[in-house]
Coordinates of C-alpha atoms in Angstrom, one line a residue:
Chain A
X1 CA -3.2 -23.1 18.3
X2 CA -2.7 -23.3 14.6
X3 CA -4.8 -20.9 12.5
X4 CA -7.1 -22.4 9.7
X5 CA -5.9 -22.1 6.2
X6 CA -8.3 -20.5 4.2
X7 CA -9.5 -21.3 1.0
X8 CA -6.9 -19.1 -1.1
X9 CA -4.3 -20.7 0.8
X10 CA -5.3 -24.3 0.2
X11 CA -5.7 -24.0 -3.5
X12 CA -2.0 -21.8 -3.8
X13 CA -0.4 -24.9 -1.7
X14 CA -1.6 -27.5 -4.4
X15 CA -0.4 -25.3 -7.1
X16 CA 2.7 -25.0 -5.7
X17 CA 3.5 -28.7 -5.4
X18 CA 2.0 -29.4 -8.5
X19 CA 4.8 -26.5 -9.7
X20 CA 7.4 -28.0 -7.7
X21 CA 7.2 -30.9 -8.7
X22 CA 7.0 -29.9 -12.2
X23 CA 3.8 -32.2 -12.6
X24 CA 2.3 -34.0 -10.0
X25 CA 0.2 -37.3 -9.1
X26 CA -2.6 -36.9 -6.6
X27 CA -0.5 -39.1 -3.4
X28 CA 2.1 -36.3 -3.8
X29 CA -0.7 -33.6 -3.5
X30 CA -1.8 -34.9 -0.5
X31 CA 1.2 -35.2 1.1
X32 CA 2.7 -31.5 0.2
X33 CA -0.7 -30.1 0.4
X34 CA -1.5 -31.5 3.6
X35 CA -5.2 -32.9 2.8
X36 CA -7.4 -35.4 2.9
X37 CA -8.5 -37.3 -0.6
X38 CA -11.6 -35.9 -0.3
X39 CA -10.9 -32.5 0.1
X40 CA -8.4 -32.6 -2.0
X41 CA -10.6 -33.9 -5.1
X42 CA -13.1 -31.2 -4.7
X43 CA -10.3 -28.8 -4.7
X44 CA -8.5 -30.7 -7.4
X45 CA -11.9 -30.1 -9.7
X46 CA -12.2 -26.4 -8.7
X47 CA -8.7 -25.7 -10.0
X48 CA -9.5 -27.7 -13.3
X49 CA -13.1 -25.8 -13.7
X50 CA -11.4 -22.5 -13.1
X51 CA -8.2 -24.0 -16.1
X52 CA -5.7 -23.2 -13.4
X53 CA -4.6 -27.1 -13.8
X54 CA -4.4 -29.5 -17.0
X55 CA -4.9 -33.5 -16.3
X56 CA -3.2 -36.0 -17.9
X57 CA -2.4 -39.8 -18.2
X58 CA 0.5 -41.4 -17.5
X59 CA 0.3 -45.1 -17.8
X60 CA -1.9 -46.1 -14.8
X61 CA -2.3 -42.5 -12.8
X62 CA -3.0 -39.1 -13.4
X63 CA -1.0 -36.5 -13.6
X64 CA -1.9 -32.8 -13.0
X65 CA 0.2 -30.0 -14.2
X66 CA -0.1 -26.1 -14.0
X67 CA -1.5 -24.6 -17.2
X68 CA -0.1 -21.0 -18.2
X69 CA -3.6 -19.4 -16.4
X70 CA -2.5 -21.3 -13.2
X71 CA 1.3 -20.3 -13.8
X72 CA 0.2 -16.2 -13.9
X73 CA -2.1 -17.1 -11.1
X74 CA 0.7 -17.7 -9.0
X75 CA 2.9 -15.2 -9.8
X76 CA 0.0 -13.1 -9.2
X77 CA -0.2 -14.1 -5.5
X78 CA 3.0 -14.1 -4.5
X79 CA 2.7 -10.6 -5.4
X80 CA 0.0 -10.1 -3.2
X81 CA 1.1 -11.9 -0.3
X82 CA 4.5 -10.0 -0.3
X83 CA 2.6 -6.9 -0.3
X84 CA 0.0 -7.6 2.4
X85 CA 3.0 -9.0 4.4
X86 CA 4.4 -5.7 4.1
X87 CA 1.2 -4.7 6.4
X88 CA 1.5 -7.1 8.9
X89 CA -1.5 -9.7 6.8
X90 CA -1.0 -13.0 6.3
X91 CA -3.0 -14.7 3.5
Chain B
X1 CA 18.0 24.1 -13.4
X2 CA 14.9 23.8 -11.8
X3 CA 13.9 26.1 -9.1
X4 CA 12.8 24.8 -5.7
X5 CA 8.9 25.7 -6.8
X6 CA 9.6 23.4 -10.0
X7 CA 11.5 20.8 -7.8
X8 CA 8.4 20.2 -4.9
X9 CA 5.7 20.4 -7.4
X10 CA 7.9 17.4 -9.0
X11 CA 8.5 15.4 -5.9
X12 CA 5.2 16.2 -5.0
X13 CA 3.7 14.7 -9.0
X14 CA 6.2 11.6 -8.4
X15 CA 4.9 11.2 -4.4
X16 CA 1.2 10.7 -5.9
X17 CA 2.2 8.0 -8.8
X18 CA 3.8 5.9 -6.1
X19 CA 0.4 6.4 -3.7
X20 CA -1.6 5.9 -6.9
X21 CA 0.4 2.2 -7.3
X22 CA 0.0 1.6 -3.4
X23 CA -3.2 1.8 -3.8
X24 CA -3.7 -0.2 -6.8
X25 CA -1.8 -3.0 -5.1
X26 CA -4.3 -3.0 -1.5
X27 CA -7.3 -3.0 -4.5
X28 CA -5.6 -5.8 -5.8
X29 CA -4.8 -7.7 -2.6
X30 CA -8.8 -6.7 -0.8
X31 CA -10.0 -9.0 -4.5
X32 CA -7.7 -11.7 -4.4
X33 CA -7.9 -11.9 -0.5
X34 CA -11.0 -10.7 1.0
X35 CA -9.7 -9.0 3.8
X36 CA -11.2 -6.1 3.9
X37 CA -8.4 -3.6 5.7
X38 CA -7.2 -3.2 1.9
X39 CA -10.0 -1.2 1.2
X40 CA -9.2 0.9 3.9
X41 CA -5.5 1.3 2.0
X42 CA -6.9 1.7 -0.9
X43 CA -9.2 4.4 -0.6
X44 CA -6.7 5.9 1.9
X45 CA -3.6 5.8 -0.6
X46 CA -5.7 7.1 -3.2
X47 CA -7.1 9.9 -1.2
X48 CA -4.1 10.9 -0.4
X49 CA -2.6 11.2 -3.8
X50 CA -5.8 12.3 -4.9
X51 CA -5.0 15.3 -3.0
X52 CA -1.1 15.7 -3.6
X53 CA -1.7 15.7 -7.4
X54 CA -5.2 18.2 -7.6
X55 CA -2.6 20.6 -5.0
X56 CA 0.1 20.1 -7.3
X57 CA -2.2 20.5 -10.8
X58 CA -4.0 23.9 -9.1
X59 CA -0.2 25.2 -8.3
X60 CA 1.2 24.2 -12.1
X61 CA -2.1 26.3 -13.1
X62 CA -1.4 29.3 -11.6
X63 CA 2.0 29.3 -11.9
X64 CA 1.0 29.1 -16.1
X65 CA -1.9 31.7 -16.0
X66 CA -0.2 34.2 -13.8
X67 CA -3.4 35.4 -12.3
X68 CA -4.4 38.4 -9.6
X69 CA -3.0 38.5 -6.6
X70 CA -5.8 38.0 -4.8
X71 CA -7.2 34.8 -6.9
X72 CA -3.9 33.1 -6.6
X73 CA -4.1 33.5 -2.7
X74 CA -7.8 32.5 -2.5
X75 CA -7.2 29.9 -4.8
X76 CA -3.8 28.6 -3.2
X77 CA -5.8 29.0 0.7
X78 CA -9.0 26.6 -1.0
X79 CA -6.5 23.9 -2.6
X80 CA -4.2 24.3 0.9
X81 CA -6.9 23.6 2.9
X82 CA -9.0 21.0 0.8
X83 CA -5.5 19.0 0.4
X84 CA -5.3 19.0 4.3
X85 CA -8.7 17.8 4.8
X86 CA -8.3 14.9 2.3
X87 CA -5.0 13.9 3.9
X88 CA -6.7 13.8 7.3
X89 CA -9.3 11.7 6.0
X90 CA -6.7 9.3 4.2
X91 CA -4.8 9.0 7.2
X92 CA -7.9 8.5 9.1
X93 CA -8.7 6.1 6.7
X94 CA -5.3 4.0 7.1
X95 CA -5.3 4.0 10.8
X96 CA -9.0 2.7 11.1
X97 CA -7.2 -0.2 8.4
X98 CA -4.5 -1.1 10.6
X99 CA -6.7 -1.0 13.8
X100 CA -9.5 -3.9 11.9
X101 CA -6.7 -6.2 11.9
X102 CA -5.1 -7.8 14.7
X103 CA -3.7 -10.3 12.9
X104 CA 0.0 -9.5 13.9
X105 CA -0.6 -10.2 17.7
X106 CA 1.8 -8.4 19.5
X107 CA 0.6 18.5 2.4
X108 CA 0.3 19.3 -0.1
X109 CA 2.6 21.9 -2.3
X110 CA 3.8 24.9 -1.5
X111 CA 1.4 26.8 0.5
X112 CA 2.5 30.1 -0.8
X113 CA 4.2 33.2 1.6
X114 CA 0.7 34.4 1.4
X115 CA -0.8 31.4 2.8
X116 CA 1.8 31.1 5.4
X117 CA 1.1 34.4 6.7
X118 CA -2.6 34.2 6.8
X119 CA -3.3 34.0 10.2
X120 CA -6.7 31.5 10.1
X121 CA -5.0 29.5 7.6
X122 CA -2.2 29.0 10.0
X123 CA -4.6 28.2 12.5
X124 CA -6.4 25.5 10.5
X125 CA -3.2 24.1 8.5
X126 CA -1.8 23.9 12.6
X127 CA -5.1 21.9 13.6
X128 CA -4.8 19.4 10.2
X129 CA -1.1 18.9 10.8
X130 CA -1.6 17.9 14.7
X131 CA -4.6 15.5 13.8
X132 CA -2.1 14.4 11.1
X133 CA 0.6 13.9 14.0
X134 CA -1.6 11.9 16.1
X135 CA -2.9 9.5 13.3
X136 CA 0.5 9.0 12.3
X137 CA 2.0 8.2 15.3
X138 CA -0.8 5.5 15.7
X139 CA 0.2 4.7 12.2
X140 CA 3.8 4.7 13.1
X141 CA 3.7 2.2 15.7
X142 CA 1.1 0.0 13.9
X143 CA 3.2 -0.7 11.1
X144 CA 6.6 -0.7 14.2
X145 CA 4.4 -3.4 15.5
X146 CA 4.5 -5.4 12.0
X147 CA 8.0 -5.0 11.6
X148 CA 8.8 -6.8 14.9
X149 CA 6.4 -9.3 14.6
X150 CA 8.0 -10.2 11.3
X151 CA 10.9 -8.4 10.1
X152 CA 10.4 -8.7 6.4
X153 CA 12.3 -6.4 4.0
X154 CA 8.5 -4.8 2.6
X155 CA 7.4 -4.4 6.7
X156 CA 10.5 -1.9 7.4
X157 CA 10.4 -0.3 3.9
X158 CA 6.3 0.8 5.4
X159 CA 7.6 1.6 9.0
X160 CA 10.4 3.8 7.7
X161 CA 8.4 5.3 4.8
X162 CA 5.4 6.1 7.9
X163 CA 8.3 7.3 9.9
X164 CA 9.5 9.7 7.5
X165 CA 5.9 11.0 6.8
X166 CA 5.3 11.5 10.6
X167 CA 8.8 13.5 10.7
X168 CA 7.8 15.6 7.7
X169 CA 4.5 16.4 9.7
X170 CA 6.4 17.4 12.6
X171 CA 8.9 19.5 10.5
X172 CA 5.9 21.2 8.6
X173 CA 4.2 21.7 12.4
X174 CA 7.1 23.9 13.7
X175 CA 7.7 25.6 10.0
X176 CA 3.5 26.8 10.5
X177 CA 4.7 27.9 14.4
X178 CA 8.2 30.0 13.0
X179 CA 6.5 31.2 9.9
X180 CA 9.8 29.1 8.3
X181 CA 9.7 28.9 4.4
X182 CA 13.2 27.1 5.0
X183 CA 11.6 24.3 7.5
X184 CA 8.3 24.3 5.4
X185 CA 11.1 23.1 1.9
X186 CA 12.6 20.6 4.4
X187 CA 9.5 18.6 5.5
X188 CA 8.7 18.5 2.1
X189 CA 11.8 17.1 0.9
X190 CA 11.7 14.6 4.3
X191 CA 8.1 13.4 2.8
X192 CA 9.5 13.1 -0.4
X193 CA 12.1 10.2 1.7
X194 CA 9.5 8.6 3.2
X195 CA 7.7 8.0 -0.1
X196 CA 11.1 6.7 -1.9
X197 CA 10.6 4.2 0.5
X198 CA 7.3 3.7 -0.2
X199 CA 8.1 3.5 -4.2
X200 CA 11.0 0.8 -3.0
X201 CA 8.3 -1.6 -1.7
X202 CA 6.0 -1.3 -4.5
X203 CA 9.4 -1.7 -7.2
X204 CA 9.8 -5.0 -5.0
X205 CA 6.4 -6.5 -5.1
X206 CA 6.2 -5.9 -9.0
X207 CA 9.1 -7.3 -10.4
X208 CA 8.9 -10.4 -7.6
X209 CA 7.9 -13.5 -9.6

């Protein structure tokens, strides 16, 4: 059985497409992310509350892009995540 | 050139910065994750360099105020045996940690001559370093366990670093049964090992980006 991502883990895989893809529309979220549009938008606006991503236009769609907060943010929890690897915890 | 005292109050300064950052990282990882074995870590890391460096810092003091006979031994016995209670604890601490998650399936400074030869200090010091044993070797084959299940780089830098404490243990165990100053200096340097280790893991997470 495949466990449940939690929260964390959701919002660190949009990040990291959105970093990946140096800039991403919300079709290429969904696919790397591996959501549905709803959930995705309600995660979408947590990350732009918390100014972990920046939105902006690009002729007909929206493009969302990692702000220096969301950059630190990750660097931040691959930190963790290599560490609590270290003790057998996967985040 | 620095004499052996000089050398494993040193080791044993260094040993409790790289606790000290072990712990700081399981305070950071219980925040950003929740999961609440890294509070076990953390308060067991920190205990046990909390212990290490007070042993150390008593040691340093009465090695600079040169006082009576008598206080330094009363004084060496209290630190001795308050270090050995701590490090049980922390131990305790990081076995109860490894044993709330399931998820991967599958001393202190130189007790002086005088200590060494006082008999119910022996006794007690023998009783610490066998509970010491035990939790290690639970210890020991929870973070074997992780390895196998896994075998990242950070996962054997803990098992050996574990491994290496639990040796030292076992070293310092037969040094309190022989009355050996010579094994009592080994198991020292062998915990020292076990922490390099330890300091490797910590070097790795920090500069990873």
């Amino acid at each position: 059985m495949k466990a449940r991502r939690s929260k964390l883990r959701i919002l660190v895989d949009i990040l990291k497409v959105i970093e990946e893809e140096n800039g991403a529309r919300i079709t290429q979220i969904l696919y790397g992310a591996n959501l549905s549009y709803d959930r995705l938008v309600k995660y979408i606006e947590e990350l732009l509350s918390k100014g972990l991503v920046d939105e902006r236009k690009r002729g007909q769609s929206t493009v969302y892009y990692l702000t220096k907060k969301g950059r630190e943010f990750l660097v931040e929890f691959r930190k963790i995540e290599k560490f609590a690897e270290a003790f057998g915890v996967k985040i | 050139m620095l004499s052996i005292f000089e050398l494993i109050v040193a080791s044993d300064i260094v040993g409790s910065v790289v606790l000290l950052s072990i712990s700081f990282f399981s305070l950071k990882a219980m925040r950003g994750t929740g999961v609440n074995m890294f509070l076990f870590f953390f308060l067991g890391f920190a205990l046990l360099a909390a212990g290490r460096l007070s042993h150390s810092l008593v040691f340093i003091t009465l090695a600079l105020t040169r006082p009576a006979k008598i206080i330094v031994a009363a004084t060496s016995l209290t630190a001795s045996f308050v270090a050995l209670i701590s490090e049980v604890l922390a131990y305790l601490l990081i076995a109860i940690g490894y044993s709330r998650h399931a998820r991967h399936d599958i001393g202190e400074l130189g007790t002086s001559s005088i200590a060494v030869v006082a008999g119910r200090q022996i006794f007690i010091q023998a009783v610490g370093e066998v509970l010491n044993f035990f939790l290690l070797i639970y210890i020991v084959f929870q973070a074997l366990a992780v390895y196998l299940s896994g075998k990242k780089r950070g996962s054997l830098m803990i098992l050996l670093g574990f491994t290496l404490f639990l040796a030292s243990h076992l070293t310092r165990f037969i040094s309190l049964l022989e009355l050996s100053e010579r094994l009592f200096i080994a198991s020292k340097f062998v915990y020292f090992a076990g922490m390099v280790f330890f300091l490797a893991m910590v070097v790795e997470v920090a500069v990873s980006r």
